PDB file of C-alpha atoms in Angstrom:
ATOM      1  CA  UNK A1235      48.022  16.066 -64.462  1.00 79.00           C
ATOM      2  CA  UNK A1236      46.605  19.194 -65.540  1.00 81.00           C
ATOM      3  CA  UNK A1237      46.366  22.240 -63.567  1.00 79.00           C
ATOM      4  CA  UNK A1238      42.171  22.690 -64.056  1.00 79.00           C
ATOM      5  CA  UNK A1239      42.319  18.856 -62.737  1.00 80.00           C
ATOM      6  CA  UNK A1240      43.811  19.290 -59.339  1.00 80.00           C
ATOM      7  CA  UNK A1241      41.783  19.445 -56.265  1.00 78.00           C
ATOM      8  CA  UNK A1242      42.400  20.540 -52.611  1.00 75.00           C
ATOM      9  CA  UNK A1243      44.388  17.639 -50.883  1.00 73.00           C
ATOM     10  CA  UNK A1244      46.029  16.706 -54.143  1.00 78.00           C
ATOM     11  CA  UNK A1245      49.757  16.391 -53.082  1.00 80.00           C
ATOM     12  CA  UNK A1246      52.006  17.440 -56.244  1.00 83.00           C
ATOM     13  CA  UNK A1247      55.944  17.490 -57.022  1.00 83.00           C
ATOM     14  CA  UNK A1248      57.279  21.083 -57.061  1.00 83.00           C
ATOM     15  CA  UNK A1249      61.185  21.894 -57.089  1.00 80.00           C
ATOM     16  CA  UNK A1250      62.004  18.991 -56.030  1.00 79.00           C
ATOM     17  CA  UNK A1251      59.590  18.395 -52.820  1.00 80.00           C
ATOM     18  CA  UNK A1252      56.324  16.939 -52.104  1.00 80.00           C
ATOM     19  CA  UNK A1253      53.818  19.672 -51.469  1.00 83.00           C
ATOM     20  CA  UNK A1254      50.049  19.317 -50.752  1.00 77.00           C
ATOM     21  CA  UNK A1255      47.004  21.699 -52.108  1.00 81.00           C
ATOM     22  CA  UNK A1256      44.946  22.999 -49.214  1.00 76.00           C
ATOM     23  CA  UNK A1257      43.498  26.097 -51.159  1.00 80.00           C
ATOM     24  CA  UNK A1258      42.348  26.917 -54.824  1.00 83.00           C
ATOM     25  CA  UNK A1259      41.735  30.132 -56.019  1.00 85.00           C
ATOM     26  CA  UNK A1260      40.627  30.399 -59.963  1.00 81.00           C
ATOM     27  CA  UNK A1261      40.581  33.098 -61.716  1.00 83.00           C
ATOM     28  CA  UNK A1262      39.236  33.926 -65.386  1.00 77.00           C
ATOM     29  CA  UNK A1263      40.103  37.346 -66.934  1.00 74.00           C
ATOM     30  CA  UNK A1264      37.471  38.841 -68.739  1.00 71.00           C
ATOM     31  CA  UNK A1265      38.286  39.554 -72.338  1.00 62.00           C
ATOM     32  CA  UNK A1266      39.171  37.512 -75.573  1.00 62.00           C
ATOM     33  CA  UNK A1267      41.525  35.318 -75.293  1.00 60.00           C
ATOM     34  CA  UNK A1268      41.876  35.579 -71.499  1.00 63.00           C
ATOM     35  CA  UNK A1269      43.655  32.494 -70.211  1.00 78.00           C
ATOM     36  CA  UNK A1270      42.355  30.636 -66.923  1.00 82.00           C
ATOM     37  CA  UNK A1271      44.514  30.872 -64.239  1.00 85.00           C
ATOM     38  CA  UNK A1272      45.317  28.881 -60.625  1.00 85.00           C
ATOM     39  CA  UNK A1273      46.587  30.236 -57.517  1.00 87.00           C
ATOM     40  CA  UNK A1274      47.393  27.056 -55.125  1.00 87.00           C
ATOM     41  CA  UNK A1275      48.388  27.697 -51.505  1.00 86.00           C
ATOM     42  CA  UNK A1276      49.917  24.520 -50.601  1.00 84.00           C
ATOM     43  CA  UNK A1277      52.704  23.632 -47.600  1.00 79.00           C
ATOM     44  CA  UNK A1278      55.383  21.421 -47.984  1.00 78.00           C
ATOM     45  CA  UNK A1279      55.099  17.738 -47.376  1.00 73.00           C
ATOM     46  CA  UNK A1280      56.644  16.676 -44.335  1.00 66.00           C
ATOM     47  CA  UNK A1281      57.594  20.363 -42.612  1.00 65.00           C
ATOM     48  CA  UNK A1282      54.494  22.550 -43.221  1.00 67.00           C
ATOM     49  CA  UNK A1283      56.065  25.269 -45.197  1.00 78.00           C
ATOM     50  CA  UNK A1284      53.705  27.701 -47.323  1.00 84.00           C
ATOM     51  CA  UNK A1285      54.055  28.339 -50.603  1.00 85.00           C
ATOM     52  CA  UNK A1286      52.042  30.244 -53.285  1.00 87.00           C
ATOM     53  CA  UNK A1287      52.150  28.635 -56.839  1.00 85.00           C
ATOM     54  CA  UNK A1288      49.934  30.241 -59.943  1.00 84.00           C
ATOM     55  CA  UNK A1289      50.198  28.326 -63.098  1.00 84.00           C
ATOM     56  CA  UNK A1290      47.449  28.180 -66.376  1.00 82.00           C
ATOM     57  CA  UNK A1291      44.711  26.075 -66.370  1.00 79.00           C
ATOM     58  CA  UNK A1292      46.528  23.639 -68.851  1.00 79.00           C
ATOM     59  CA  UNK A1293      50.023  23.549 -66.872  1.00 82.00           C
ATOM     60  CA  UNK A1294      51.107  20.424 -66.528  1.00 83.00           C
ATOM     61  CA  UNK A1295      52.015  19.297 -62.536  1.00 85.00           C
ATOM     62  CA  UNK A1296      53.289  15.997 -61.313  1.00 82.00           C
ATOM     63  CA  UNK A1297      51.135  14.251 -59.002  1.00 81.00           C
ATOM     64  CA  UNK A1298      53.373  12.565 -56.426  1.00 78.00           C
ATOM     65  CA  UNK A1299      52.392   8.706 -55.801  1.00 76.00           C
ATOM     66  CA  UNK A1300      51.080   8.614 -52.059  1.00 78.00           C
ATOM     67  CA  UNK A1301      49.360   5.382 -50.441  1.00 83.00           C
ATOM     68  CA  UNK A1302      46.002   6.026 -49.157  1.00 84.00           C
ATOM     69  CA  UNK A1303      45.337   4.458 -46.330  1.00 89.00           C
ATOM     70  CA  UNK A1304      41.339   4.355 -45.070  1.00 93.00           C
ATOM     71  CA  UNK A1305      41.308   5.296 -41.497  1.00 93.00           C
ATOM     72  CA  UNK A1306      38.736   5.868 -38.815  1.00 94.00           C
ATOM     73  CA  UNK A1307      39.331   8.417 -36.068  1.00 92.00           C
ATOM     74  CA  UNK A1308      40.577   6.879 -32.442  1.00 92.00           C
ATOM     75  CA  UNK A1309      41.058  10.187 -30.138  1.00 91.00           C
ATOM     76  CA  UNK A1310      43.258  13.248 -29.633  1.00 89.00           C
ATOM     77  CA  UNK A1311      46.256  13.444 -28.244  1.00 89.00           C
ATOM     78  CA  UNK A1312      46.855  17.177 -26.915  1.00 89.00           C
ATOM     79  CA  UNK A1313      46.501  18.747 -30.283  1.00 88.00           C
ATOM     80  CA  UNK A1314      47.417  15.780 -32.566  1.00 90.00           C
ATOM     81  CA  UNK A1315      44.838  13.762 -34.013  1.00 92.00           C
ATOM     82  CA  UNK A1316      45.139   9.496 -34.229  1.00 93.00           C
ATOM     83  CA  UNK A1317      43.307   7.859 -36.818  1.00 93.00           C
ATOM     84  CA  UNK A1318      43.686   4.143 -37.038  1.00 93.00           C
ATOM     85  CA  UNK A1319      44.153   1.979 -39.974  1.00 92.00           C
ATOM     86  CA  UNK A1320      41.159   0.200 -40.573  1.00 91.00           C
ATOM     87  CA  UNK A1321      42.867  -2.619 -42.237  1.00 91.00           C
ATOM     88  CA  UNK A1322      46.108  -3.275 -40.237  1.00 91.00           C
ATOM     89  CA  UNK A1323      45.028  -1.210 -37.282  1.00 90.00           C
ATOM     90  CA  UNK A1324      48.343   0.986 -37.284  1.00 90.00           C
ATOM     91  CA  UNK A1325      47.801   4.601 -35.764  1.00 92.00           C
ATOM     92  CA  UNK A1326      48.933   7.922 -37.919  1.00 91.00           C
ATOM     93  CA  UNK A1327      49.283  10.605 -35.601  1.00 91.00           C
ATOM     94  CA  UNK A1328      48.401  14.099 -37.394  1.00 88.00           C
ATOM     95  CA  UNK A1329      49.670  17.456 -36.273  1.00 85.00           C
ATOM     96  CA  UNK A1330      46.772  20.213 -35.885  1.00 84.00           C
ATOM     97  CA  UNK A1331      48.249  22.090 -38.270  1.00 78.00           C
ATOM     98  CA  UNK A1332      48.074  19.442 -40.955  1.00 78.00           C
ATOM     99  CA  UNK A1333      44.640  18.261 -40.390  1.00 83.00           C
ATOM    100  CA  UNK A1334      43.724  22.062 -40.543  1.00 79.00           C
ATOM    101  CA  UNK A1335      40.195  23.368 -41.034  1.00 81.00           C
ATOM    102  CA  UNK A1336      39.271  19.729 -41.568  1.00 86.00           C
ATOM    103  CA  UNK A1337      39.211  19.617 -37.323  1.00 88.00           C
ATOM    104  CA  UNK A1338      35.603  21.429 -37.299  1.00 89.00           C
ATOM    105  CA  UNK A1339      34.266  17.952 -39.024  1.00 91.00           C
ATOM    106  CA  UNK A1340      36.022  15.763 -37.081  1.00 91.00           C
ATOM    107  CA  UNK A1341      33.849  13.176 -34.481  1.00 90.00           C
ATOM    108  CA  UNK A1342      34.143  10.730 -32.485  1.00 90.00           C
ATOM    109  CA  UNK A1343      34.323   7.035 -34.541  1.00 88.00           C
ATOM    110  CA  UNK A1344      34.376   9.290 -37.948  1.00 91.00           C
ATOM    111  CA  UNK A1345      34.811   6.585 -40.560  1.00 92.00           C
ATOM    112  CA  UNK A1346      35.593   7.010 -44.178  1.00 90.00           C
ATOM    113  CA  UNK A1347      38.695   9.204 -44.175  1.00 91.00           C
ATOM    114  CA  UNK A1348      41.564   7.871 -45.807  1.00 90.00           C
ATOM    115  CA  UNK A1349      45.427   9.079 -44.176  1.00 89.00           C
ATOM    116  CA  UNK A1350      47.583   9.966 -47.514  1.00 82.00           C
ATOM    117  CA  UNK A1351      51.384   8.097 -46.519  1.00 85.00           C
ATOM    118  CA  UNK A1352      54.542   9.111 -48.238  1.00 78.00           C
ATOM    119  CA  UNK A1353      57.320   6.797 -46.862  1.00 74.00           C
ATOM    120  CA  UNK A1354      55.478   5.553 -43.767  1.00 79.00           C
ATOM    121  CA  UNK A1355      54.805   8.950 -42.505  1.00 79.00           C
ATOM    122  CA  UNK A1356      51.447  10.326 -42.157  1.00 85.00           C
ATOM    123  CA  UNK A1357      51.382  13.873 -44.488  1.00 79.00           C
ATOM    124  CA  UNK A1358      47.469  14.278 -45.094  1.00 80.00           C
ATOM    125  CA  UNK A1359      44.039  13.555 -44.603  1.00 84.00           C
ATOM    126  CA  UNK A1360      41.020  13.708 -46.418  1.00 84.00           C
ATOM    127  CA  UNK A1361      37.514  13.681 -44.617  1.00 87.00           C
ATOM    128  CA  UNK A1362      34.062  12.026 -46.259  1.00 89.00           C
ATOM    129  CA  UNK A1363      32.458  14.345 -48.410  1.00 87.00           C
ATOM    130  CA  UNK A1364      29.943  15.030 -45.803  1.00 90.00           C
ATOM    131  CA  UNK A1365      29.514  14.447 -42.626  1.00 91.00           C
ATOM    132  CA  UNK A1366      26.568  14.672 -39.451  1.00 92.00           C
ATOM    133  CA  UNK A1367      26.737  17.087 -37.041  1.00 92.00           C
ATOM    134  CA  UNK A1368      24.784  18.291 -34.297  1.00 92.00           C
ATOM    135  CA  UNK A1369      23.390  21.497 -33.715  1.00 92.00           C
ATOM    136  CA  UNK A1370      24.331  22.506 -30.343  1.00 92.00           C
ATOM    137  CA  UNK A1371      23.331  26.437 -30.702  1.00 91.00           C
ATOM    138  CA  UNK A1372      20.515  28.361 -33.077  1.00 88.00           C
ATOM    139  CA  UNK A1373      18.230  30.964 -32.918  1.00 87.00           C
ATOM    140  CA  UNK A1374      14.817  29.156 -32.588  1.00 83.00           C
ATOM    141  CA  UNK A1375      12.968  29.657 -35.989  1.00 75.00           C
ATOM    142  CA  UNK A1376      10.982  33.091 -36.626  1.00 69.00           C
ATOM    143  CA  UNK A1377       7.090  32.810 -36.493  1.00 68.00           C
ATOM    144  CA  UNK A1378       5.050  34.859 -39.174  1.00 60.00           C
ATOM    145  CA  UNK A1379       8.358  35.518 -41.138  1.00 56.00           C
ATOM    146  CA  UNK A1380       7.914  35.101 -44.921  1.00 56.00           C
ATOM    147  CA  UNK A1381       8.177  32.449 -47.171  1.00 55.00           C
ATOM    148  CA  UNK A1382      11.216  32.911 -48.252  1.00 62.00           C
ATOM    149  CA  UNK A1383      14.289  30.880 -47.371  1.00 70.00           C
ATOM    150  CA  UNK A1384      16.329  32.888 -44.835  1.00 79.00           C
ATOM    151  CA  UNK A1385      19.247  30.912 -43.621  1.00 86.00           C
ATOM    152  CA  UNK A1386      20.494  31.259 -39.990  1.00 89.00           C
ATOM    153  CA  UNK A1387      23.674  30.474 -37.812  1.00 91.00           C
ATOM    154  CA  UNK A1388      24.155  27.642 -36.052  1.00 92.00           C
ATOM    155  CA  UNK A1389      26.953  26.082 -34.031  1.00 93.00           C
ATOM    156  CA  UNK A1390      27.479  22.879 -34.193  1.00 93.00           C
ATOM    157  CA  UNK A1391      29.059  20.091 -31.536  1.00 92.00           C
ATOM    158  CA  UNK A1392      32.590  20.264 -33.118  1.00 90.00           C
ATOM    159  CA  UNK A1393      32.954  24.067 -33.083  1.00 90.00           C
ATOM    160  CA  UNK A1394      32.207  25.016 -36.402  1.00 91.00           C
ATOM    161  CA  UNK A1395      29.484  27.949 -37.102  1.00 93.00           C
ATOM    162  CA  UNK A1396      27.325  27.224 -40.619  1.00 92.00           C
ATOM    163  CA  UNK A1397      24.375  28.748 -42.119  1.00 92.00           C
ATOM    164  CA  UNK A1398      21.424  26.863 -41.773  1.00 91.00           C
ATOM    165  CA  UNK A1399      17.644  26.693 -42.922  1.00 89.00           C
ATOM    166  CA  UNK A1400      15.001  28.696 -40.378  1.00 87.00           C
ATOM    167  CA  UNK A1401      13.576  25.271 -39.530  1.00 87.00           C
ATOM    168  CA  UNK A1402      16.483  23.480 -38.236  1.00 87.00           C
ATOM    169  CA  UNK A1403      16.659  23.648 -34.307  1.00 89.00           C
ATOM    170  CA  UNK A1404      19.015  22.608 -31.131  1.00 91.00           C
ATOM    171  CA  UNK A1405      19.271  18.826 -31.016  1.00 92.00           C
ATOM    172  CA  UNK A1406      19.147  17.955 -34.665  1.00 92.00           C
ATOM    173  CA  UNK A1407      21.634  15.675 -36.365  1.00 93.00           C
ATOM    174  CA  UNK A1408      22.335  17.859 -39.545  1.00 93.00           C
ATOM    175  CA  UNK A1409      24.872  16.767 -42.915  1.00 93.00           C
ATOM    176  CA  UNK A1410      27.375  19.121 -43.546  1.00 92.00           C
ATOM    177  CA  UNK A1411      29.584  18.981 -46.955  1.00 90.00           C
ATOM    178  CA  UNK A1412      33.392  19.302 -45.904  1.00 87.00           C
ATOM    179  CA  UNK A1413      34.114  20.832 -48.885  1.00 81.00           C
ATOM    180  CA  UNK A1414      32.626  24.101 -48.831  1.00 84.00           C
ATOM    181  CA  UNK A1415      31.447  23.894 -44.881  1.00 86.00           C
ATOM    182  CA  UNK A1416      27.623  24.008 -46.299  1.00 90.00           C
ATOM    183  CA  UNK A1417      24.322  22.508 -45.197  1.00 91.00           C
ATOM    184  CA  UNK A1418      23.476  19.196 -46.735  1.00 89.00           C
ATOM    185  CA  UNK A1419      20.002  18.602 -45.364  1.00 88.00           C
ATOM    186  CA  UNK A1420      18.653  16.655 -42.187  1.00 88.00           C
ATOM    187  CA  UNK A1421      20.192  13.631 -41.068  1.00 84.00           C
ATOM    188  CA  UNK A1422      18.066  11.780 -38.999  1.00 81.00           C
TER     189      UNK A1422
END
């Protein structure tokens, strides 16, 4: 698998160990000729370890084979979160740390995530593409302003602080992309 081709939650084979992409940082020197390069933070798959890895855009990295197992989320257990199998109802118990910033989009009943396995252990998770939230806290929406589109904070019921539209207030259901953490539009 190419370098250009990998995406965050990818887990790859690197010196010998199993190691999953939770950040991607491209860059593109300016200039003829200028090469693309990646900068992948990933942590080692099971343990947690960081490690920094920059390669070229057409590197070549092994993709290790991982089952994906779709899972909805049960409940939290002191920091650990337990999804359950929605096929054979077994429960995968993640750490905090490996679930990461993915915690802000996590709810109640989430369906649609799917636990990655290595060796009947849990290593990774990856959420729906978007998900709805609540707002729980905005600033109420600015009478008289102009027409242009000024976004605003707003927490929502997980935690998580994004920037939304003026017109959004408390109570609504909103989608948010788990991806970038953006604003996907009203949900309700």
């Amino acid at each position: 698998m190419k370098a250009y081709d990998i995406k965050k939650g990818n887990v790859i084979e690197h010196n010998g160990g199993a190691w999953q992409i939770r950040d991607i940082e491209r860059s593109s020197p300016q200039g003829r000729g200028g090469n693309v390069k990646y900068r992948f933070t990933m942590y080692s798959v099971p343990g947690g370890n960081k490690l920094d890895l920059s390669v070229g855009a057409e590197d070549e990295l092994k993709e290790v084979e991982l089952a994906r197992r779709q899972a909805t989320f049960s409940y939290k257990d002191g920091d650990a979160f337990v999804f359950m199998d929605d096929e054979d109802f077994t429960p995968y118990q993640l750490d905090a740390d490996v679930v990461g910033d993915g915690a802000g989009y996590i709810t109640d009943g989430l369906t649609g995530c799917y636990v990655q396995v290595i060796d009947e252990a849990p290593v990774g998770l990856q959420l729906p593409t978007s998900v709805i939230l609540e707002v729980v806290e905005t600033p109420p929406e600015l009478k008289g302003g102009t027409a242009t589109k000024r976004p605003k904070p707003a927490r929502l019921n997980t935690g998580i602080e994004i920037q939304v539209p003026e017109y959004i207030a408390n109570g609504e259901r909103v989608w948010v992309n788990t991806t970038t953490g953006e604003f996907g539009g009203r949900a309700d």
